């Protein structure tokens, strides 16, 4: 190891702990002459501490926030406000002409369960009321998709009754 002179013309004192020369810290025995301590054991402790507790500079670290699926869906629903009348027409026509009659037919063929009738009627009612109340698409679209899930559950139950 080549010797370097410290500030003030003093040569540093070097302590060797083993054949692996690793600089850990500089200790000042005299104010103008530093002592360099080289110890592989201390280096391994320092390295493991660095792994256990890494330090980050807030200026250098930028957090990329990811939107959840629900917040993306709500943002999409808010963006559909310009197509509100289109969605009102789609919801009323699809429920009134296709989804509810199909669900009621399936309930009738599966034995006319009062519980299934009430779920089918409630799904149609919640979509119809939210649209006739002129709610924003942020409200009507999630209600519509929830009513579709309810109708799908009723249809699955009816198919299970037919198979059994």
mmCIF file of C-alpha atoms in Angstrom:
data_model
loop_
_atom_site.group_PDB
_atom_site.id
_atom_site.type_symbol
_atom_site.label_atom_id
_atom_site.label_comp_id
_atom_site.label_asym_id
_atom_site.label_seq_id
_atom_site.Cartn_x
_atom_site.Cartn_y
_atom_site.Cartn_z
ATOM 1 C CA UNK A 1 0.000 0.000 0.000
ATOM 2 C CA UNK A 2 1.628 3.287 -0.995
ATOM 3 C CA UNK A 3 1.931 5.766 1.779
ATOM 4 C CA UNK A 4 0.274 9.111 1.353
ATOM 5 C CA UNK A 5 0.972 12.153 3.393
ATOM 6 C CA UNK A 6 -1.839 13.603 5.437
ATOM 7 C CA UNK A 7 -2.608 17.288 5.647
ATOM 8 C CA UNK A 8 0.102 19.057 7.559
ATOM 9 C CA UNK A 9 2.901 16.826 6.241
ATOM 10 C CA UNK A 10 2.155 13.925 8.629
ATOM 11 C CA UNK A 11 2.054 10.336 7.284
ATOM 12 C CA UNK A 12 -1.024 8.295 8.342
ATOM 13 C CA UNK A 13 -0.556 5.354 10.681
ATOM 14 C CA UNK A 14 -1.974 2.168 9.109
ATOM 15 C CA UNK A 15 -3.147 -0.785 11.208
ATOM 16 C CA UNK A 16 -3.430 -4.129 9.403
ATOM 17 C CA UNK A 17 -5.898 -6.648 10.822
ATOM 18 C CA UNK A 18 -5.337 -9.411 8.251
ATOM 19 C CA UNK A 19 -4.258 -9.943 4.674
ATOM 20 C CA UNK A 20 -7.567 -8.484 3.407
ATOM 21 C CA UNK A 21 -7.049 -4.755 3.518
ATOM 22 C CA UNK A 22 -10.384 -3.038 3.867
ATOM 23 C CA UNK A 23 -10.747 0.566 4.943
ATOM 24 C CA UNK A 24 -13.375 1.045 7.622
ATOM 25 C CA UNK A 25 -12.794 4.423 9.143
ATOM 26 C CA UNK A 26 -10.222 7.066 9.826
ATOM 27 C CA UNK A 27 -9.474 7.713 13.479
ATOM 28 C CA UNK A 28 -7.590 10.740 14.634
ATOM 29 C CA UNK A 29 -5.049 9.889 17.316
ATOM 30 C CA UNK A 30 -3.341 13.202 16.903
ATOM 31 C CA UNK A 31 -5.212 16.137 15.422
ATOM 32 C CA UNK A 32 -2.922 16.301 12.422
ATOM 33 C CA UNK A 33 -2.075 12.584 11.817
ATOM 34 C CA UNK A 34 -4.950 10.141 10.986
ATOM 35 C CA UNK A 35 -4.866 6.403 11.722
ATOM 36 C CA UNK A 36 -6.532 4.172 9.101
ATOM 37 C CA UNK A 37 -8.078 1.008 10.592
ATOM 38 C CA UNK A 38 -8.392 -1.956 8.252
ATOM 39 C CA UNK A 39 -10.438 -4.840 9.669
ATOM 40 C CA UNK A 40 -12.414 -7.380 7.583
ATOM 41 C CA UNK A 41 -14.589 -8.423 10.558
ATOM 42 C CA UNK A 42 -15.746 -4.870 11.097
ATOM 43 C CA UNK A 43 -16.345 -4.532 7.389
ATOM 44 C CA UNK A 44 -18.671 -7.560 7.431
ATOM 45 C CA UNK A 45 -20.615 -6.026 10.341
ATOM 46 C CA UNK A 46 -20.818 -2.747 8.493
ATOM 47 C CA UNK A 47 -21.950 -4.495 5.320
ATOM 48 C CA UNK A 48 -24.645 -6.525 7.131
ATOM 49 C CA UNK A 49 -25.915 -3.375 8.858
ATOM 50 C CA UNK A 50 -26.103 -1.714 5.485
ATOM 51 C CA UNK A 51 -28.241 -4.610 4.226
ATOM 52 C CA UNK A 52 -30.506 -4.566 7.281
ATOM 53 C CA UNK A 53 -31.070 -0.844 7.312
ATOM 54 C CA UNK A 54 -30.518 0.777 3.919
ATOM 55 C CA UNK A 55 -30.581 4.532 3.798
ATOM 56 C CA UNK A 56 -32.287 6.446 1.045
ATOM 57 C CA UNK A 57 -32.132 10.072 0.225
ATOM 58 C CA UNK A 58 -35.648 11.496 -0.178
ATOM 59 C CA UNK A 59 -34.391 13.705 -2.973
ATOM 60 C CA UNK A 60 -33.120 10.734 -4.983
ATOM 61 C CA UNK A 61 -36.086 8.416 -4.360
ATOM 62 C CA UNK A 62 -39.317 8.965 -6.238
ATOM 63 C CA UNK A 63 -42.346 6.827 -5.428
ATOM 64 C CA UNK A 64 -44.455 5.792 -8.380
ATOM 65 C CA UNK A 65 -47.996 5.488 -7.122
ATOM 66 C CA UNK A 66 -50.111 2.870 -8.822
ATOM 67 C CA UNK A 67 -53.852 3.280 -9.006
ATOM 68 C CA UNK A 68 -55.943 0.421 -7.726
ATOM 69 C CA UNK A 69 -58.403 -1.343 -9.985
ATOM 70 C CA UNK A 70 -61.348 0.241 -8.166
ATOM 71 C CA UNK A 71 -59.975 3.780 -8.504
ATOM 72 C CA UNK A 72 -59.318 3.160 -12.206
ATOM 73 C CA UNK A 73 -62.915 1.938 -12.619
ATOM 74 C CA UNK A 74 -64.320 4.983 -10.798
ATOM 75 C CA UNK A 75 -62.169 7.290 -12.948
ATOM 76 C CA UNK A 76 -63.479 5.525 -16.071
ATOM 77 C CA UNK A 77 -67.080 5.922 -14.841
ATOM 78 C CA UNK A 78 -66.507 9.639 -14.251
ATOM 79 C CA UNK A 79 -65.069 9.924 -17.755
ATOM 80 C CA UNK A 80 -68.264 8.409 -19.199
ATOM 81 C CA UNK A 81 -70.336 11.387 -18.007
ATOM 82 C CA UNK A 82 -70.366 12.820 -21.542
ATOM 83 C CA UNK A 83 -72.062 9.569 -22.710
ATOM 84 C CA UNK A 84 -74.616 9.552 -19.896
ATOM 85 C CA UNK A 85 -77.710 9.373 -22.127
ATOM 86 C CA UNK A 86 -76.163 6.511 -24.087
ATOM 87 C CA UNK A 87 -75.615 4.587 -20.849
ATOM 88 C CA UNK A 88 -79.154 5.343 -19.632
ATOM 89 C CA UNK A 89 -80.566 3.918 -22.871
ATOM 90 C CA UNK A 90 -78.293 0.855 -22.763
ATOM 91 C CA UNK A 91 -79.157 0.104 -19.132
ATOM 92 C CA UNK A 92 -82.931 0.497 -19.487
ATOM 93 C CA UNK A 93 -83.161 -1.381 -22.802
ATOM 94 C CA UNK A 94 -80.853 -4.225 -21.764
ATOM 95 C CA UNK A 95 -82.564 -4.764 -18.424
ATOM 96 C CA UNK A 96 -86.120 -4.223 -19.664
ATOM 97 C CA UNK A 97 -85.862 -6.250 -22.874
ATOM 98 C CA UNK A 98 -83.176 -8.880 -22.393
ATOM 99 C CA UNK A 99 -81.685 -9.504 -18.959
ATOM 100 C CA UNK A 100 -84.744 -9.344 -16.679
ATOM 101 C CA UNK A 101 -87.059 -11.387 -18.975
ATOM 102 C CA UNK A 102 -84.341 -14.032 -19.343
ATOM 103 C CA UNK A 103 -83.809 -14.138 -15.574
ATOM 104 C CA UNK A 104 -87.549 -14.300 -14.824
ATOM 105 C CA UNK A 105 -87.973 -17.115 -17.384
ATOM 106 C CA UNK A 106 -85.135 -19.052 -15.742
ATOM 107 C CA UNK A 107 -86.681 -18.537 -12.283
ATOM 108 C CA UNK A 108 -90.071 -19.731 -13.556
ATOM 109 C CA UNK A 109 -88.575 -22.856 -15.130
ATOM 110 C CA UNK A 110 -86.531 -23.575 -11.979
ATOM 111 C CA UNK A 111 -89.572 -23.791 -9.723
ATOM 112 C CA UNK A 112 -90.691 -20.203 -8.958
ATOM 113 C CA UNK A 113 -88.601 -19.569 -5.874
ATOM 114 C CA UNK A 114 -89.759 -16.393 -4.138
ATOM 115 C CA UNK A 115 -86.164 -15.521 -3.186
ATOM 116 C CA UNK A 116 -84.989 -15.702 -6.789
ATOM 117 C CA UNK A 117 -87.956 -13.589 -7.911
ATOM 118 C CA UNK A 118 -87.085 -10.928 -5.357
ATOM 119 C CA UNK A 119 -83.431 -10.834 -6.448
ATOM 120 C CA UNK A 120 -84.396 -10.558 -10.131
ATOM 121 C CA UNK A 121 -86.871 -7.746 -9.456
ATOM 122 C CA UNK A 122 -84.451 -5.930 -7.114
ATOM 123 C CA UNK A 123 -81.699 -5.995 -9.742
ATOM 124 C CA UNK A 124 -84.019 -4.425 -12.324
ATOM 125 C CA UNK A 125 -85.371 -1.890 -9.840
ATOM 126 C CA UNK A 126 -82.004 -0.645 -8.624
ATOM 127 C CA UNK A 127 -80.823 0.022 -12.179
ATOM 128 C CA UNK A 128 -84.094 1.660 -13.204
ATOM 129 C CA UNK A 129 -84.349 3.912 -10.135
ATOM 130 C CA UNK A 130 -80.736 5.098 -10.330
ATOM 131 C CA UNK A 131 -81.205 6.071 -13.987
ATOM 132 C CA UNK A 132 -84.603 7.740 -13.547
ATOM 133 C CA UNK A 133 -83.190 9.735 -10.622
ATOM 134 C CA UNK A 134 -80.653 11.214 -13.090
ATOM 135 C CA UNK A 135 -77.677 10.076 -11.042
ATOM 136 C CA UNK A 136 -74.213 10.611 -12.539
ATOM 137 C CA UNK A 137 -72.471 7.762 -14.327
ATOM 138 C CA UNK A 138 -70.132 7.476 -11.340
ATOM 139 C CA UNK A 139 -73.176 5.982 -9.550
ATOM 140 C CA UNK A 140 -75.273 4.390 -12.304
ATOM 141 C CA UNK A 141 -72.557 2.307 -13.967
ATOM 142 C CA UNK A 142 -71.418 0.509 -10.777
ATOM 143 C CA UNK A 143 -75.084 -0.125 -9.913
ATOM 144 C CA UNK A 144 -75.676 -1.529 -13.401
ATOM 145 C CA UNK A 145 -72.688 -3.882 -13.168
ATOM 146 C CA UNK A 146 -73.774 -4.957 -9.674
ATOM 147 C CA UNK A 147 -77.261 -5.724 -11.001
ATOM 148 C CA UNK A 148 -75.692 -7.780 -13.792
ATOM 149 C CA UNK A 149 -73.793 -9.789 -11.166
ATOM 150 C CA UNK A 150 -77.014 -10.340 -9.211
ATOM 151 C CA UNK A 151 -78.816 -11.553 -12.344
ATOM 152 C CA UNK A 152 -75.869 -13.798 -13.192
ATOM 153 C CA UNK A 153 -76.025 -15.287 -9.687
ATOM 154 C CA UNK A 154 -79.752 -15.947 -10.082
ATOM 155 C CA UNK A 155 -79.151 -17.630 -13.457
ATOM 156 C CA UNK A 156 -76.375 -19.812 -12.011
ATOM 157 C CA UNK A 157 -78.695 -20.820 -9.170
ATOM 158 C CA UNK A 158 -81.438 -21.715 -11.649
ATOM 159 C CA UNK A 159 -79.042 -23.834 -13.719
ATOM 160 C CA UNK A 160 -77.910 -25.602 -10.534
ATOM 161 C CA UNK A 161 -81.553 -26.396 -9.701
ATOM 162 C CA UNK A 162 -82.143 -27.754 -13.229
ATOM 163 C CA UNK A 163 -79.041 -29.959 -13.090
ATOM 164 C CA UNK A 164 -79.841 -31.322 -9.630
#
